[in-house]
């Protein structure tokens, strides 16, 4: 069972530039930042109700986010759904060929 949309990942080429829109135009601000070294990405999490917008900036040209932006341009990268039992959901998806 899906409980909620946990966050929406949005690929951006420059975190500082992207944050200007969210802060100055929409008036919403990140509540925390993360650096994910193994994914070569810097993130800002912006709360919107019970969900977060996760802005994803590549920190290296060979990061998955940089490759995504090169191929598709900036924009929605992923939607993360909250579930009660992640292990059960992963087994279910695997059984369905995902």
PDB file of C-alpha atoms in Angstrom:
ATOM      1  CA  UNK A   1       0.000   0.000   0.000  1.00  0.00           C
ATOM      2  CA  UNK A   2       1.296   3.432  -0.904  1.00  0.00           C
ATOM      3  CA  UNK A   3       1.145   5.882   1.973  1.00  0.00           C
ATOM      4  CA  UNK A   4       2.133   9.176   0.311  1.00  0.00           C
ATOM      5  CA  UNK A   5       4.372  10.907  -2.173  1.00  0.00           C
ATOM      6  CA  UNK A   6       7.550  11.195  -0.108  1.00  0.00           C
ATOM      7  CA  UNK A   7       9.411  13.482  -2.472  1.00  0.00           C
ATOM      8  CA  UNK A   8       9.751  14.545  -6.091  1.00  0.00           C
ATOM      9  CA  UNK A   9      13.318  14.649  -7.416  1.00  0.00           C
ATOM     10  CA  UNK A  10      14.028  17.508  -9.820  1.00  0.00           C
ATOM     11  CA  UNK A  11      17.317  17.570 -11.749  1.00  0.00           C
ATOM     12  CA  UNK A  12      18.852  21.058 -11.971  1.00  0.00           C
ATOM     13  CA  UNK A  13      22.177  22.136 -13.485  1.00  0.00           C
ATOM     14  CA  UNK A  14      22.840  24.683 -10.708  1.00  0.00           C
ATOM     15  CA  UNK A  15      21.329  24.436  -7.227  1.00  0.00           C
ATOM     16  CA  UNK A  16      21.945  28.077  -6.284  1.00  0.00           C
ATOM     17  CA  UNK A  17      20.269  29.371  -9.444  1.00  0.00           C
ATOM     18  CA  UNK A  18      17.334  26.966  -9.104  1.00  0.00           C
ATOM     19  CA  UNK A  19      16.743  27.924  -5.469  1.00  0.00           C
ATOM     20  CA  UNK A  20      16.230  31.578  -6.467  1.00  0.00           C
ATOM     21  CA  UNK A  21      12.948  30.647  -8.170  1.00  0.00           C
ATOM     22  CA  UNK A  22      11.641  28.587  -5.255  1.00  0.00           C
ATOM     23  CA  UNK A  23      12.660  31.150  -2.645  1.00  0.00           C
ATOM     24  CA  UNK A  24      12.068  34.475  -4.410  1.00  0.00           C
ATOM     25  CA  UNK A  25       9.048  33.588  -6.556  1.00  0.00           C
ATOM     26  CA  UNK A  26       7.278  30.808  -4.647  1.00  0.00           C
ATOM     27  CA  UNK A  27       8.413  31.891  -1.171  1.00  0.00           C
ATOM     28  CA  UNK A  28       9.398  28.369  -0.091  1.00  0.00           C
ATOM     29  CA  UNK A  29      12.793  27.471   1.344  1.00  0.00           C
ATOM     30  CA  UNK A  30      14.830  24.294   1.815  1.00  0.00           C
ATOM     31  CA  UNK A  31      14.809  22.751   5.275  1.00  0.00           C
ATOM     32  CA  UNK A  32      18.007  20.807   4.673  1.00  0.00           C
ATOM     33  CA  UNK A  33      20.778  20.037   2.214  1.00  0.00           C
ATOM     34  CA  UNK A  34      22.630  16.786   1.554  1.00  0.00           C
ATOM     35  CA  UNK A  35      25.752  15.820  -0.352  1.00  0.00           C
ATOM     36  CA  UNK A  36      25.538  12.246  -1.665  1.00  0.00           C
ATOM     37  CA  UNK A  37      29.106  11.390  -2.601  1.00  0.00           C
ATOM     38  CA  UNK A  38      28.427   7.983  -4.188  1.00  0.00           C
ATOM     39  CA  UNK A  39      25.801   9.531  -6.512  1.00  0.00           C
ATOM     40  CA  UNK A  40      27.928  12.658  -7.139  1.00  0.00           C
ATOM     41  CA  UNK A  41      25.022  14.935  -6.297  1.00  0.00           C
ATOM     42  CA  UNK A  42      24.184  17.838  -3.999  1.00  0.00           C
ATOM     43  CA  UNK A  43      20.536  18.152  -2.937  1.00  0.00           C
ATOM     44  CA  UNK A  44      18.205  20.665  -1.347  1.00  0.00           C
ATOM     45  CA  UNK A  45      14.950  19.452   0.215  1.00  0.00           C
ATOM     46  CA  UNK A  46      12.063  21.921   0.112  1.00  0.00           C
ATOM     47  CA  UNK A  47       9.028  21.006   2.226  1.00  0.00           C
ATOM     48  CA  UNK A  48       5.610  21.340   0.591  1.00  0.00           C
ATOM     49  CA  UNK A  49       2.998  19.977   2.968  1.00  0.00           C
ATOM     50  CA  UNK A  50       3.884  16.360   3.770  1.00  0.00           C
ATOM     51  CA  UNK A  51       6.029  16.082   0.630  1.00  0.00           C
ATOM     52  CA  UNK A  52       9.421  17.475  -0.288  1.00  0.00           C
ATOM     53  CA  UNK A  53      10.767  18.772  -3.561  1.00  0.00           C
ATOM     54  CA  UNK A  54      14.316  17.440  -3.874  1.00  0.00           C
ATOM     55  CA  UNK A  55      16.475  19.583  -6.131  1.00  0.00           C
ATOM     56  CA  UNK A  56      19.385  17.516  -7.480  1.00  0.00           C
ATOM     57  CA  UNK A  57      22.569  19.197  -8.733  1.00  0.00           C
ATOM     58  CA  UNK A  58      25.354  17.077 -10.231  1.00  0.00           C
ATOM     59  CA  UNK A  59      28.776  17.527  -8.646  1.00  0.00           C
ATOM     60  CA  UNK A  60      30.602  15.784 -11.500  1.00  0.00           C
ATOM     61  CA  UNK A  61      30.061  15.538 -15.266  1.00  0.00           C
ATOM     62  CA  UNK A  62      29.887  11.735 -14.946  1.00  0.00           C
ATOM     63  CA  UNK A  63      27.166  11.689 -12.274  1.00  0.00           C
ATOM     64  CA  UNK A  64      23.805  10.071 -13.071  1.00  0.00           C
ATOM     65  CA  UNK A  65      22.092  13.466 -12.718  1.00  0.00           C
ATOM     66  CA  UNK A  66      24.542  15.162 -15.123  1.00  0.00           C
ATOM     67  CA  UNK A  67      23.885  12.389 -17.651  1.00  0.00           C
ATOM     68  CA  UNK A  68      20.124  12.783 -17.156  1.00  0.00           C
ATOM     69  CA  UNK A  69      20.336  16.556 -17.748  1.00  0.00           C
ATOM     70  CA  UNK A  70      22.552  16.052 -20.830  1.00  0.00           C
ATOM     71  CA  UNK A  71      20.069  13.585 -22.325  1.00  0.00           C
ATOM     72  CA  UNK A  72      16.682  15.022 -21.225  1.00  0.00           C
ATOM     73  CA  UNK A  73      17.359  18.486 -19.839  1.00  0.00           C
ATOM     74  CA  UNK A  74      16.461  19.757 -16.366  1.00  0.00           C
ATOM     75  CA  UNK A  75      13.204  18.551 -14.876  1.00  0.00           C
ATOM     76  CA  UNK A  76      11.498  15.786 -12.949  1.00  0.00           C
ATOM     77  CA  UNK A  77      13.916  12.923 -12.387  1.00  0.00           C
ATOM     78  CA  UNK A  78      11.905  10.709 -10.019  1.00  0.00           C
ATOM     79  CA  UNK A  79       8.890  10.444  -7.750  1.00  0.00           C
ATOM     80  CA  UNK A  80       9.483   8.609  -4.464  1.00  0.00           C
ATOM     81  CA  UNK A  81       6.440   6.928  -2.931  1.00  0.00           C
ATOM     82  CA  UNK A  82       6.264   6.078   0.758  1.00  0.00           C
ATOM     83  CA  UNK A  83       5.223   2.498   1.505  1.00  0.00           C
ATOM     84  CA  UNK A  84       4.646   0.476   4.661  1.00  0.00           C
ATOM     85  CA  UNK A  85       6.980  -2.396   3.695  1.00  0.00           C
ATOM     86  CA  UNK A  86       9.780  -1.486   1.278  1.00  0.00           C
ATOM     87  CA  UNK A  87      11.246  -5.001   1.219  1.00  0.00           C
ATOM     88  CA  UNK A  88       7.840  -6.451   0.327  1.00  0.00           C
ATOM     89  CA  UNK A  89       7.310  -3.867  -2.429  1.00  0.00           C
ATOM     90  CA  UNK A  90      10.758  -4.522  -3.902  1.00  0.00           C
ATOM     91  CA  UNK A  91      10.052  -8.286  -3.959  1.00  0.00           C
ATOM     92  CA  UNK A  92       6.686  -7.607  -5.604  1.00  0.00           C
ATOM     93  CA  UNK A  93       8.269  -5.392  -8.290  1.00  0.00           C
ATOM     94  CA  UNK A  94      11.007  -7.959  -8.927  1.00  0.00           C
ATOM     95  CA  UNK A  95       8.394 -10.697  -9.363  1.00  0.00           C
ATOM     96  CA  UNK A  96       6.690  -8.480 -11.956  1.00  0.00           C
ATOM     97  CA  UNK A  97       9.924  -8.095 -13.896  1.00  0.00           C
ATOM     98  CA  UNK A  98      10.878  -4.601 -12.786  1.00  0.00           C
TER      99      UNK A  98
END
